[in-house]
Tab-separated table of N, CA and C in Angstrom:
chain	number	residue	atom	x	y	z
A	1	GLN	N	106.421	118.107	-158.911
A	1	GLN	CA	106.208	118.808	-160.027
A	1	GLN	C	107.356	119.616	-160.436
A	2	VAL	N	108.103	120.196	-159.429
A	2	VAL	CA	109.323	120.844	-159.674
A	2	VAL	C	110.362	120.648	-158.526
A	3	GLN	N	111.499	120.544	-158.746
A	3	GLN	CA	112.433	120.292	-157.765
A	3	GLN	C	113.729	121.231	-158.017
A	4	LEU	N	114.350	121.698	-157.016
A	4	LEU	CA	115.555	122.459	-157.098
A	4	LEU	C	116.691	121.545	-156.200
A	5	VAL	N	117.787	121.403	-156.975
A	5	VAL	CA	118.833	120.618	-156.286
A	5	VAL	C	120.122	121.464	-156.370
A	6	GLU	N	120.718	121.767	-155.137
A	6	GLU	CA	121.876	122.448	-155.007
A	6	GLU	C	123.063	121.550	-154.947
A	7	SER	N	124.300	121.989	-155.244
A	7	SER	CA	125.564	121.273	-155.161
A	7	SER	C	126.703	122.287	-155.082
A	8	GLY	N	127.782	121.759	-154.643
A	8	GLY	CA	129.070	122.558	-154.722
A	8	GLY	C	129.503	123.106	-153.467
A	9	GLY	N	128.628	122.908	-152.301
A	9	GLY	CA	129.110	123.354	-151.060
A	9	GLY	C	130.259	122.610	-150.549
A	10	GLY	N	130.889	123.047	-149.543
A	10	GLY	CA	131.906	122.390	-148.903
A	10	GLY	C	132.695	123.222	-147.836
A	11	LEU	N	133.977	122.734	-147.515
A	11	LEU	CA	134.947	123.411	-146.621
A	11	LEU	C	135.918	124.079	-147.527
A	12	VAL	N	136.176	125.375	-147.334
A	12	VAL	CA	137.167	126.045	-148.037
A	12	VAL	C	137.961	127.084	-146.990
A	13	GLN	N	139.216	127.333	-147.269
A	13	GLN	CA	139.947	128.233	-146.376
A	13	GLN	C	139.593	129.714	-146.791
A	14	PRO	N	139.756	130.560	-145.742
A	14	PRO	CA	139.617	132.002	-145.998
A	14	PRO	C	140.338	132.471	-147.289
A	15	GLY	N	139.775	133.181	-148.167
A	15	GLY	CA	140.384	133.614	-149.352
A	15	GLY	C	140.176	132.783	-150.519
A	16	GLY	N	139.542	131.601	-150.165
A	16	GLY	CA	139.439	130.599	-151.224
A	16	GLY	C	138.142	130.796	-152.115
A	17	SER	N	137.772	129.968	-153.035
A	17	SER	CA	136.644	130.085	-153.824
A	17	SER	C	135.832	128.749	-153.835
A	18	LEU	N	134.581	129.046	-154.162
A	18	LEU	CA	133.580	127.942	-154.298
A	18	LEU	C	132.584	128.198	-155.227
A	19	ARG	N	132.153	127.258	-156.062
A	19	ARG	CA	131.058	127.432	-157.127
A	19	ARG	C	129.886	126.657	-156.634
A	20	LEU	N	128.731	127.280	-156.374
A	20	LEU	CA	127.525	126.461	-156.208
A	20	LEU	C	126.773	126.445	-157.400
A	21	SER	N	126.041	125.285	-157.635
A	21	SER	CA	125.052	125.237	-158.711
A	21	SER	C	123.702	124.738	-158.244
A	22	CYS	N	122.671	125.139	-158.864
A	22	CYS	CA	121.373	124.789	-158.675
A	22	CYS	C	120.631	124.515	-159.931
A	23	THR	N	119.951	123.290	-159.919
A	23	THR	CA	119.357	122.919	-161.245
A	23	THR	C	117.838	122.606	-160.933
A	24	ALA	N	117.049	123.152	-161.666
A	24	ALA	CA	115.648	122.884	-161.493
A	24	ALA	C	115.142	121.708	-162.537
A	25	SER	N	114.318	120.848	-162.033
A	25	SER	CA	113.744	119.954	-162.900
A	25	SER	C	112.241	119.617	-162.628
A	26	GLY	N	111.523	119.005	-163.631
A	26	GLY	CA	110.121	118.659	-163.424
A	26	GLY	C	109.300	119.221	-164.477
A	27	ARG	N	108.024	119.489	-164.373
A	27	ARG	CA	107.197	119.827	-165.413
A	27	ARG	C	107.206	121.497	-165.504
A	28	ILE	N	108.334	121.949	-165.963
A	28	ILE	CA	108.469	123.398	-165.960
A	28	ILE	C	108.164	123.954	-167.351
A	29	PHE	N	107.356	125.024	-167.155
A	29	PHE	CA	106.887	125.923	-168.312
A	29	PHE	C	108.001	127.000	-168.541
A	30	ASN	N	108.345	127.664	-167.368
A	30	ASN	CA	109.268	128.774	-167.636
A	30	ASN	C	109.792	129.074	-166.281
A	31	ILE	N	111.030	129.553	-166.277
A	31	ILE	CA	111.729	129.965	-165.025
A	31	ILE	C	112.058	131.529	-165.156
A	32	TYR	N	111.593	132.253	-164.135
A	32	TYR	CA	111.667	133.676	-164.222
A	32	TYR	C	112.970	134.019	-163.379
A	33	ASP	N	112.778	134.780	-162.176
A	33	ASP	CA	113.892	135.125	-161.284
A	33	ASP	C	114.446	133.854	-160.660
A	34	MET	N	115.588	133.782	-160.518
A	34	MET	CA	116.494	132.975	-159.690
A	34	MET	C	117.407	133.434	-158.699
A	35	GLY	N	117.702	132.866	-157.705
A	35	GLY	CA	118.675	133.426	-156.776
A	35	GLY	C	119.080	132.543	-155.603
A	36	TRP	N	119.924	133.072	-154.867
A	36	TRP	CA	120.595	132.450	-153.702
A	36	TRP	C	120.391	133.169	-152.410
A	37	TYR	N	120.041	132.454	-151.370
A	37	TYR	CA	119.905	133.049	-149.905
A	37	TYR	C	120.601	132.185	-149.130
A	38	ARG	N	120.910	132.668	-147.911
A	38	ARG	CA	121.783	131.997	-146.920
A	38	ARG	C	121.334	132.166	-145.536
A	39	GLN	N	121.655	131.231	-144.795
A	39	GLN	CA	121.316	131.328	-143.321
A	39	GLN	C	122.480	130.840	-142.555
A	40	ALA	N	123.011	131.709	-141.752
A	40	ALA	CA	124.170	131.441	-140.898
A	40	ALA	C	123.653	131.047	-139.509
A	41	PRO	N	124.414	130.387	-138.769
A	41	PRO	CA	123.985	129.918	-137.458
A	41	PRO	C	123.454	131.099	-136.573
A	42	GLY	N	122.398	131.114	-135.938
A	42	GLY	CA	121.894	132.107	-135.163
A	42	GLY	C	121.258	133.329	-135.927
A	43	LYS	N	121.232	133.285	-137.194
A	43	LYS	CA	120.827	134.514	-137.898
A	43	LYS	C	119.588	133.989	-138.913
A	44	GLN	N	118.970	135.072	-139.315
A	44	GLN	CA	117.812	135.007	-140.147
A	44	GLN	C	118.273	134.589	-141.547
A	45	ARG	N	117.398	134.051	-142.466
A	45	ARG	CA	117.891	133.811	-143.861
A	45	ARG	C	117.885	135.085	-144.620
A	46	GLU	N	118.973	135.273	-145.402
A	46	GLU	CA	119.120	136.575	-145.968
A	46	GLU	C	119.325	136.309	-147.545
A	47	LEU	N	118.941	137.338	-148.358
A	47	LEU	CA	119.278	137.399	-149.782
A	47	LEU	C	120.904	137.507	-149.979
A	48	VAL	N	121.307	136.643	-150.959
A	48	VAL	CA	122.703	136.798	-151.264
A	48	VAL	C	122.612	137.398	-152.683
A	49	ALA	N	122.077	136.793	-153.600
A	49	ALA	CA	121.978	137.448	-154.973
A	49	ALA	C	120.821	136.888	-155.760
A	50	THR	N	120.263	137.700	-156.675
A	50	THR	CA	119.165	137.338	-157.622
A	50	THR	C	119.571	137.735	-158.999
A	51	ILE	N	118.950	136.932	-159.967
A	51	ILE	CA	119.098	137.217	-161.366
A	51	ILE	C	117.734	137.036	-162.075
A	52	THR	N	117.325	138.011	-162.873
A	52	THR	CA	116.283	137.896	-163.689
A	52	THR	C	116.355	137.009	-164.942
A	53	SER	N	115.295	136.741	-165.616
A	53	SER	CA	115.457	136.116	-166.880
A	53	SER	C	116.025	136.969	-167.918
A	54	GLY	N	116.103	138.255	-167.634
A	54	GLY	CA	116.843	139.165	-168.573
A	54	GLY	C	118.330	139.350	-168.089
A	55	LEU	N	118.778	138.531	-167.084
A	55	LEU	CA	120.199	138.556	-166.696
A	55	LEU	C	120.468	139.844	-165.844
A	56	SER	N	119.484	140.569	-165.355
A	56	SER	CA	119.779	141.767	-164.511
A	56	SER	C	120.107	141.115	-163.038
A	57	THR	N	121.049	141.480	-162.351
A	57	THR	CA	121.600	141.004	-161.252
A	57	THR	C	121.413	141.935	-160.037
A	58	ASN	N	121.233	141.367	-158.756
A	58	ASN	CA	121.120	142.142	-157.620
A	58	ASN	C	121.939	141.406	-156.521
A	59	TYR	N	122.963	142.043	-155.913
A	59	TYR	CA	123.677	141.412	-154.928
A	59	TYR	C	123.558	142.193	-153.473
A	60	ALA	N	123.680	141.379	-152.447
A	60	ALA	CA	123.733	141.999	-151.120
A	60	ALA	C	125.093	142.672	-151.145
A	61	ASP	N	125.080	143.722	-150.179
A	61	ASP	CA	126.326	144.580	-150.173
A	61	ASP	C	127.415	143.732	-149.634
A	62	SER	N	127.239	142.719	-148.757
A	62	SER	CA	128.216	142.003	-148.104
A	62	SER	C	129.035	141.123	-149.175
A	63	VAL	N	128.417	140.893	-150.248
A	63	VAL	CA	129.101	140.043	-151.320
A	63	VAL	C	129.394	140.576	-152.555
A	64	LYS	N	129.052	141.994	-152.759
A	64	LYS	CA	129.303	142.668	-154.054
A	64	LYS	C	130.926	142.687	-154.322
A	65	GLY	N	131.168	142.298	-155.374
A	65	GLY	CA	132.627	142.395	-155.869
A	65	GLY	C	133.253	140.959	-155.521
A	66	ARG	N	132.672	140.102	-154.882
A	66	ARG	CA	133.219	138.819	-154.439
A	66	ARG	C	132.437	137.658	-155.169
A	67	PHE	N	131.158	137.824	-155.211
A	67	PHE	CA	130.268	136.758	-155.603
A	67	PHE	C	129.651	137.091	-157.119
A	68	THR	N	129.590	136.103	-157.995
A	68	THR	CA	128.959	136.423	-159.226
A	68	THR	C	127.905	135.449	-159.488
A	69	LEU	N	126.754	135.863	-159.881
A	69	LEU	CA	125.616	135.048	-160.165
A	69	LEU	C	125.283	134.886	-161.686
A	70	SER	N	125.175	133.770	-162.149
A	70	SER	CA	124.931	133.558	-163.646
A	70	SER	C	123.992	132.379	-163.758
A	71	ARG	N	123.382	132.224	-164.950
A	71	ARG	CA	122.447	131.268	-165.223
A	71	ARG	C	122.581	130.756	-166.633
A	72	ASP	N	122.156	129.349	-166.740
A	72	ASP	CA	122.135	128.762	-168.114
A	72	ASP	C	120.715	128.309	-168.357
A	73	ASN	N	120.006	128.969	-169.021
A	73	ASN	CA	118.715	128.691	-169.204
A	73	ASN	C	118.366	127.302	-169.847
A	74	ALA	N	119.245	127.027	-170.821
A	74	ALA	CA	119.218	125.704	-171.470
A	74	ALA	C	119.304	124.557	-170.590
A	75	LYS	N	119.996	124.707	-169.462
A	75	LYS	CA	120.148	123.660	-168.335
A	75	LYS	C	119.306	123.801	-167.233
A	76	ASN	N	118.395	124.893	-167.156
A	76	ASN	CA	117.720	125.231	-166.067
A	76	ASN	C	118.487	125.334	-164.704
A	77	THR	N	119.626	125.932	-164.912
A	77	THR	CA	120.666	125.949	-163.864
A	77	THR	C	121.077	127.468	-163.514
A	78	VAL	N	121.308	127.818	-162.309
A	78	VAL	CA	121.817	128.959	-161.804
A	78	VAL	C	123.128	128.680	-160.998
A	79	TYR	N	124.128	129.461	-161.173
A	79	TYR	CA	125.469	129.374	-160.525
A	79	TYR	C	125.758	130.535	-159.700
A	80	LEU	N	126.453	130.226	-158.618
A	80	LEU	CA	126.970	131.327	-157.799
A	80	LEU	C	128.464	131.077	-157.506
A	81	GLN	N	129.298	131.814	-158.016
A	81	GLN	CA	130.717	131.865	-158.004
A	81	GLN	C	131.102	132.674	-156.927
A	82	MET	N	131.683	132.121	-155.765
A	82	MET	CA	132.057	132.724	-154.554
A	82	MET	C	133.655	132.898	-154.526
A	83	ASN	N	134.187	134.033	-154.596
A	83	ASN	CA	135.560	134.250	-154.343
A	83	ASN	C	135.856	135.066	-153.046
A	84	SER	N	137.091	135.057	-152.614
A	84	SER	CA	137.531	135.730	-151.539
A	84	SER	C	136.525	135.476	-150.319
A	85	LEU	N	136.354	134.312	-150.132
A	85	LEU	CA	135.582	133.824	-149.087
A	85	LEU	C	136.112	134.057	-147.665
A	86	THR	N	135.255	134.510	-146.646
A	86	THR	CA	135.638	134.810	-145.369
A	86	THR	C	134.805	133.875	-144.392
A	87	PRO	N	135.169	133.850	-143.170
A	87	PRO	CA	134.459	132.941	-142.252
A	87	PRO	C	133.020	133.440	-142.167
A	88	GLU	N	132.866	134.830	-142.400
A	88	GLU	CA	131.398	135.351	-142.177
A	88	GLU	C	130.458	134.862	-143.435
A	89	ASP	N	131.096	134.230	-144.429
A	89	ASP	CA	130.232	133.531	-145.359
A	89	ASP	C	129.777	132.196	-145.151
A	90	THR	N	130.184	131.637	-143.964
A	90	THR	CA	129.698	130.288	-143.514
A	90	THR	C	128.202	130.354	-143.349
A	91	ALA	N	127.451	129.568	-144.029
A	91	ALA	CA	125.996	129.348	-143.910
A	91	ALA	C	125.533	128.184	-144.757
A	92	VAL	N	124.284	127.887	-144.567
A	92	VAL	CA	123.654	127.092	-145.586
A	92	VAL	C	123.020	127.940	-146.615
A	93	TYR	N	123.296	127.554	-147.824
A	93	TYR	CA	123.001	128.302	-149.062
A	93	TYR	C	121.783	127.681	-149.734
A	94	TYR	N	120.682	128.409	-149.930
A	94	TYR	CA	119.531	127.918	-150.468
A	94	TYR	C	119.346	128.466	-151.863
A	95	CYS	N	118.933	127.711	-152.878
A	95	CYS	CA	118.596	128.169	-154.234
A	95	CYS	C	117.085	128.544	-154.272
A	96	ASN	N	116.695	129.554	-154.830
A	96	ASN	CA	115.389	129.961	-154.903
A	96	ASN	C	115.126	130.385	-156.399
A	97	ALA	N	113.702	129.889	-156.813
A	97	ALA	CA	113.378	130.226	-158.252
A	97	ALA	C	111.885	130.455	-158.360
A	98	ASP	N	111.516	131.410	-159.156
A	98	ASP	CA	110.137	131.616	-159.536
A	98	ASP	C	109.900	130.893	-160.793
A	99	ILE	N	109.006	129.985	-160.826
A	99	ILE	CA	108.684	128.960	-161.794
A	99	ILE	C	107.323	128.728	-162.083
A	100	SER	N	106.952	128.823	-163.300
A	100	SER	CA	105.562	128.397	-163.779
A	100	SER	C	105.755	126.892	-164.200
A	101	PHE	N	104.777	126.070	-163.853
A	101	PHE	CA	104.669	124.686	-163.905
A	101	PHE	C	103.330	124.074	-164.225
A	102	MET	N	103.236	122.832	-164.632
A	102	MET	CA	102.005	122.162	-164.884
A	102	MET	C	101.626	121.314	-163.824
A	103	TYR	N	100.518	121.526	-163.035
A	103	TYR	CA	100.017	120.725	-162.065
A	103	TYR	C	98.324	120.956	-162.073
A	104	ILE	N	97.699	120.019	-162.780
A	104	ILE	CA	96.345	120.020	-163.035
A	104	ILE	C	96.059	121.264	-163.935
A	105	GLN	N	96.476	122.448	-163.482
A	105	GLN	CA	96.434	123.586	-164.353
A	105	GLN	C	97.969	124.368	-164.203
A	106	VAL	N	98.196	125.454	-164.896
A	106	VAL	CA	99.304	126.058	-164.830
A	106	VAL	C	99.334	126.873	-163.602
A	107	GLY	N	100.554	126.542	-162.812
A	107	GLY	CA	100.698	127.275	-161.621
A	107	GLY	C	101.932	128.189	-161.641
A	108	ARG	N	102.198	128.810	-160.662
A	108	ARG	CA	103.481	129.587	-160.696
A	108	ARG	C	103.694	130.055	-159.147
A	109	ARG	N	104.998	129.771	-158.650
A	109	ARG	CA	105.398	130.189	-157.359
A	109	ARG	C	106.922	129.923	-157.173
A	110	ASP	N	107.347	130.402	-156.027
A	110	ASP	CA	108.703	130.318	-155.742
A	110	ASP	C	108.931	128.814	-155.271
A	111	PHE	N	110.138	128.344	-155.591
A	111	PHE	CA	110.576	127.095	-155.176
A	111	PHE	C	111.910	127.216	-154.497
A	112	TRP	N	112.224	126.294	-153.562
A	112	TRP	CA	113.407	126.352	-152.722
A	112	TRP	C	114.062	124.972	-152.832
A	113	GLY	N	115.431	125.024	-152.858
A	113	GLY	CA	116.160	123.866	-152.790
A	113	GLY	C	116.456	123.452	-151.334
A	114	GLN	N	117.119	122.296	-151.083
A	114	GLN	CA	117.249	121.785	-149.797
A	114	GLN	C	118.452	122.490	-149.103
A	115	GLY	N	119.251	123.166	-149.801
A	115	GLY	CA	120.341	123.893	-149.133
A	115	GLY	C	121.590	123.195	-149.271
A	116	THR	N	122.727	123.854	-149.315
A	116	THR	CA	124.017	123.226	-149.372
A	116	THR	C	124.993	124.037	-148.381
A	117	GLN	N	125.744	123.133	-147.596
A	117	GLN	CA	126.489	123.904	-146.589
A	117	GLN	C	127.684	124.458	-147.169
A	118	VAL	N	127.991	125.662	-146.814
A	118	VAL	CA	129.262	126.333	-147.076
A	118	VAL	C	130.112	126.618	-145.728
A	119	THR	N	131.311	126.200	-145.536
A	119	THR	CA	132.043	126.522	-144.346
A	119	THR	C	133.352	127.079	-144.730
A	120	VAL	N	133.592	128.345	-144.258
A	120	VAL	CA	134.780	128.800	-144.551
A	120	VAL	C	135.617	129.035	-143.238
A	121	SER	N	136.758	128.200	-143.091
A	121	SER	CA	137.518	128.120	-141.902
A	121	SER	C	138.997	127.717	-142.155
A	122	THR	N	139.892	128.011	-141.286
A	122	THR	CA	141.271	127.599	-141.384
A	122	THR	C	141.436	126.119	-141.085
C-alpha cells in the first residue's frame, strides 16, 4: 500500500558531503511528519532529524549545523543534506514517515524505508 525508498548513500571521505533522498509511493492520502534515523554498528537506532508538514525541523545535537532536512510534497520526497561528514556518521540511514493511506479503510501509521548505507572513511 505504501513504500519508502531511500537512495544516495555511499562512501565519502571525512569532511565530504552526501545527499540522501527518500520517496514515498502507493495509495497515499497524506504525509505528515517525515524524518531520518540511523543505526551505527553496535548501537541502537537513533533519530537524526524530523520535519513536519509545516516544515518545522528537529535535529539531533550531533548533526546540528551540518545536516539539513527538507521535503518536496509534490514529489512525496524528503531529503537529508549531510555536510562535514565524520567517521562517526557512518551508519545505515532509514527514512521514516507518518502516512495516511487507503487499505480497505483509511489507515495511518509510520512507515520505514529499507535503509541506505553511509560510510565515512579515508
